[in-house]
PDB file of C-alpha atoms in Angstrom:
ATOM      1  CA  ARG A 147     126.252-182.173 -59.301  1.00  0.00           C
ATOM      2  CA  PRO A 148     126.839-180.107 -56.154  1.00  0.00           C
ATOM      3  CA  GLU A 149     127.188-183.158 -53.916  1.00  0.00           C
ATOM      4  CA  GLU A 150     130.150-184.291 -56.046  1.00  0.00           C
ATOM      5  CA  LEU A 151     131.725-180.846 -56.300  1.00  0.00           C
ATOM      6  CA  ILE A 152     131.373-179.528 -52.743  1.00  0.00           C
ATOM      7  CA  PRO A 153     133.749-182.009 -51.046  1.00  0.00           C
ATOM      8  CA  ARG A 154     136.492-181.018 -53.515  1.00  0.00           C
ATOM      9  CA  ILE A 155     136.391-177.310 -52.621  1.00  0.00           C
ATOM     10  CA  THR A 156     139.162-176.478 -50.150  1.00  0.00           C
ATOM     11  CA  GLU A 157     139.611-172.731 -50.641  1.00  0.00           C
ATOM     12  CA  LYS A 158     137.549-169.651 -51.432  1.00  0.00           C
ATOM     13  CA  THR A 159     135.931-170.160 -54.825  1.00  0.00           C
ATOM     14  CA  ILE A 160     133.948-167.800 -57.054  1.00  0.00           C
ATOM     15  CA  PHE A 161     130.847-169.443 -58.519  1.00  0.00           C
ATOM     16  CA  VAL A 162     129.422-167.898 -61.666  1.00  0.00           C
ATOM     17  CA  GLY A 163     126.929-168.922 -64.336  1.00  0.00           C
ATOM     18  CA  GLN A 164     123.344-169.955 -64.732  1.00  0.00           C
ATOM     19  CA  GLY A 165     123.791-173.157 -62.732  1.00  0.00           C
ATOM     20  CA  ILE A 166     124.538-171.175 -59.616  1.00  0.00           C
ATOM     21  CA  ARG A 167     120.965-169.845 -59.719  1.00  0.00           C
ATOM     22  CA  VAL A 168     119.773-173.442 -59.273  1.00  0.00           C
ATOM     23  CA  TYR A 169     122.404-174.744 -56.838  1.00  0.00           C
ATOM     24  CA  GLY A 170     123.662-171.534 -55.212  1.00  0.00           C
ATOM     25  CA  GLU A 171     121.758-171.926 -51.966  1.00  0.00           C
ATOM     26  CA  THR A 172     122.996-175.503 -51.506  1.00  0.00           C
ATOM     27  CA  ILE A 173     126.578-174.494 -52.292  1.00  0.00           C
ATOM     28  CA  ALA A 174     126.480-171.454 -50.011  1.00  0.00           C
ATOM     29  CA  LYS A 175     125.062-173.448 -47.090  1.00  0.00           C
ATOM     30  CA  SER A 176     127.603-176.228 -47.513  1.00  0.00           C
ATOM     31  CA  LEU A 177     130.704-174.093 -48.070  1.00  0.00           C
ATOM     32  CA  GLY A 178     129.921-171.024 -45.985  1.00  0.00           C
ATOM     33  CA  SER A 179     132.580-168.324 -46.422  1.00  0.00           C
ATOM     34  CA  LYS A 180     134.446-170.415 -49.016  1.00  0.00           C
ATOM     35  CA  ALA A 181     131.616-169.845 -51.529  1.00  0.00           C
ATOM     36  CA  LEU A 182     131.653-166.496 -53.292  1.00  0.00           C
ATOM     37  CA  ILE A 183     128.489-166.233 -55.394  1.00  0.00           C
ATOM     38  CA  ALA A 184     128.872-163.799 -58.296  1.00  0.00           C
ATOM     39  CA  PRO A 185     125.978-161.429 -59.077  1.00  0.00           C
ATOM     40  CA  THR A 186     123.686-162.421 -61.959  1.00  0.00           C
ATOM     41  CA  VAL A 187     125.273-159.804 -64.247  1.00  0.00           C
ATOM     42  CA  TYR A 188     128.188-162.245 -64.553  1.00  0.00           C
ATOM     43  CA  ASP A 189     126.021-165.212 -65.636  1.00  0.00           C
ATOM     44  CA  VAL A 190     126.814-164.660 -69.304  1.00  0.00           C
ATOM     45  CA  VAL A 191     130.485-165.518 -69.402  1.00  0.00           C
ATOM     46  CA  ARG A 192     132.397-162.968 -71.435  1.00  0.00           C
ATOM     47  CA  ALA A 193     136.067-162.074 -71.311  1.00  0.00           C
ATOM     48  CA  SER A 194     135.083-158.638 -70.004  1.00  0.00           C
ATOM     49  CA  MET A 195     133.186-160.202 -67.102  1.00  0.00           C
ATOM     50  CA  VAL A 196     136.107-162.462 -66.216  1.00  0.00           C
ATOM     51  CA  GLY A 197     138.344-159.392 -66.307  1.00  0.00           C
ATOM     52  CA  ARG A 198     135.993-157.467 -64.029  1.00  0.00           C
ATOM     53  CA  LEU A 199     135.922-160.315 -61.504  1.00  0.00           C
ATOM     54  CA  ALA A 200     139.714-160.451 -61.631  1.00  0.00           C
ATOM     55  CA  TYR A 201     139.944-156.702 -61.031  1.00  0.00           C
ATOM     56  CA  ILE A 202     137.619-156.891 -58.015  1.00  0.00           C
ATOM     57  CA  ARG A 203     139.606-159.797 -56.621  1.00  0.00           C
ATOM     58  CA  PHE A 204     142.872-157.910 -57.170  1.00  0.00           C
ATOM     59  CA  ARG A 205     141.549-154.838 -55.343  1.00  0.00           C
ATOM     60  CA  GLU A 206     140.508-156.964 -52.376  1.00  0.00           C
ATOM     61  CA  ASN A 207     143.369-159.481 -52.189  1.00  0.00           C
ATOM     62  CA  GLY A 208     146.263-158.245 -54.305  1.00  0.00           C
ATOM     63  CA  ALA A 209     147.800-160.273 -57.098  1.00  0.00           C
ATOM     64  CA  ASP A 210     147.300-164.006 -57.462  1.00  0.00           C
ATOM     65  CA  ASP A 211     150.235-166.302 -58.116  1.00  0.00           C
ATOM     66  CA  LEU A 212     149.948-166.699 -61.893  1.00  0.00           C
ATOM     67  CA  LEU A 213     151.987-169.901 -61.815  1.00  0.00           C
ATOM     68  CA  THR A 214     149.344-171.672 -59.727  1.00  0.00           C
ATOM     69  CA  LEU A 215     146.126-169.908 -60.795  1.00  0.00           C
ATOM     70  CA  THR A 216     143.947-172.234 -62.882  1.00  0.00           C
ATOM     71  CA  PRO A 217     140.266-172.176 -63.837  1.00  0.00           C
ATOM     72  CA  ARG A 218     138.169-175.196 -62.922  1.00  0.00           C
ATOM     73  CA  TYR A 219     135.395-175.831 -65.400  1.00  0.00           C
ATOM     74  CA  LEU A 220     132.457-177.870 -64.184  1.00  0.00           C
ATOM     75  CA  ARG A 221     131.472-179.092 -67.609  1.00  0.00           C
ATOM     76  CA  ARG A 222     132.664-179.140 -71.190  1.00  0.00           C
ATOM     77  CA  SER A 223     131.868-176.146 -73.409  1.00  0.00           C
ATOM     78  CA  ASP A 224     128.822-176.283 -75.694  1.00  0.00           C
ATOM     79  CA  ALA A 225     131.180-176.572 -78.681  1.00  0.00           C
ATOM     80  CA  GLU A 226     132.899-179.613 -77.136  1.00  0.00           C
ATOM     81  CA  VAL A 227     129.554-181.252 -76.366  1.00  0.00           C
ATOM     82  CA  ALA A 228     128.282-180.650 -79.921  1.00  0.00           C
ATOM     83  CA  TRP A 229     131.546-181.913 -81.437  1.00  0.00           C
ATOM     84  CA  GLY A 230     131.356-185.093 -79.346  1.00  0.00           C
ATOM     85  CA  GLN A 231     127.750-185.713 -80.361  1.00  0.00           C
ATOM     86  CA  SER A 232     128.496-185.204 -84.064  1.00  0.00           C
ATOM     87  CA  ASN A 233     131.425-187.634 -83.915  1.00  0.00           C
ATOM     88  CA  GLN A 234     129.347-190.301 -82.168  1.00  0.00           C
ATOM     89  CA  SER A 235     126.571-190.182 -84.746  1.00  0.00           C
ATOM     90  CA  GLY A 236     128.938-190.466 -87.718  1.00  0.00           C
TER      91      GLY A 236
END
């Protein structure tokens, strides 16, 4: 939930995905310039879209420190959720 996530954001963060369409306004108001809301074309997460976002970021800010750059997933993947449910029912 946004109210749990927002206090943990301390630096500029790109938000992407279908959830941002629901919570984007709340996140943007709370984080101001720290919240970078990706256009809807990036809602379907594909490697090519991640690469495009990285290229745009590189053009604007130069290279990131690859030793400290880490993705932060807000939830488990659909495959992980399905695997967990199948193991609980068995």
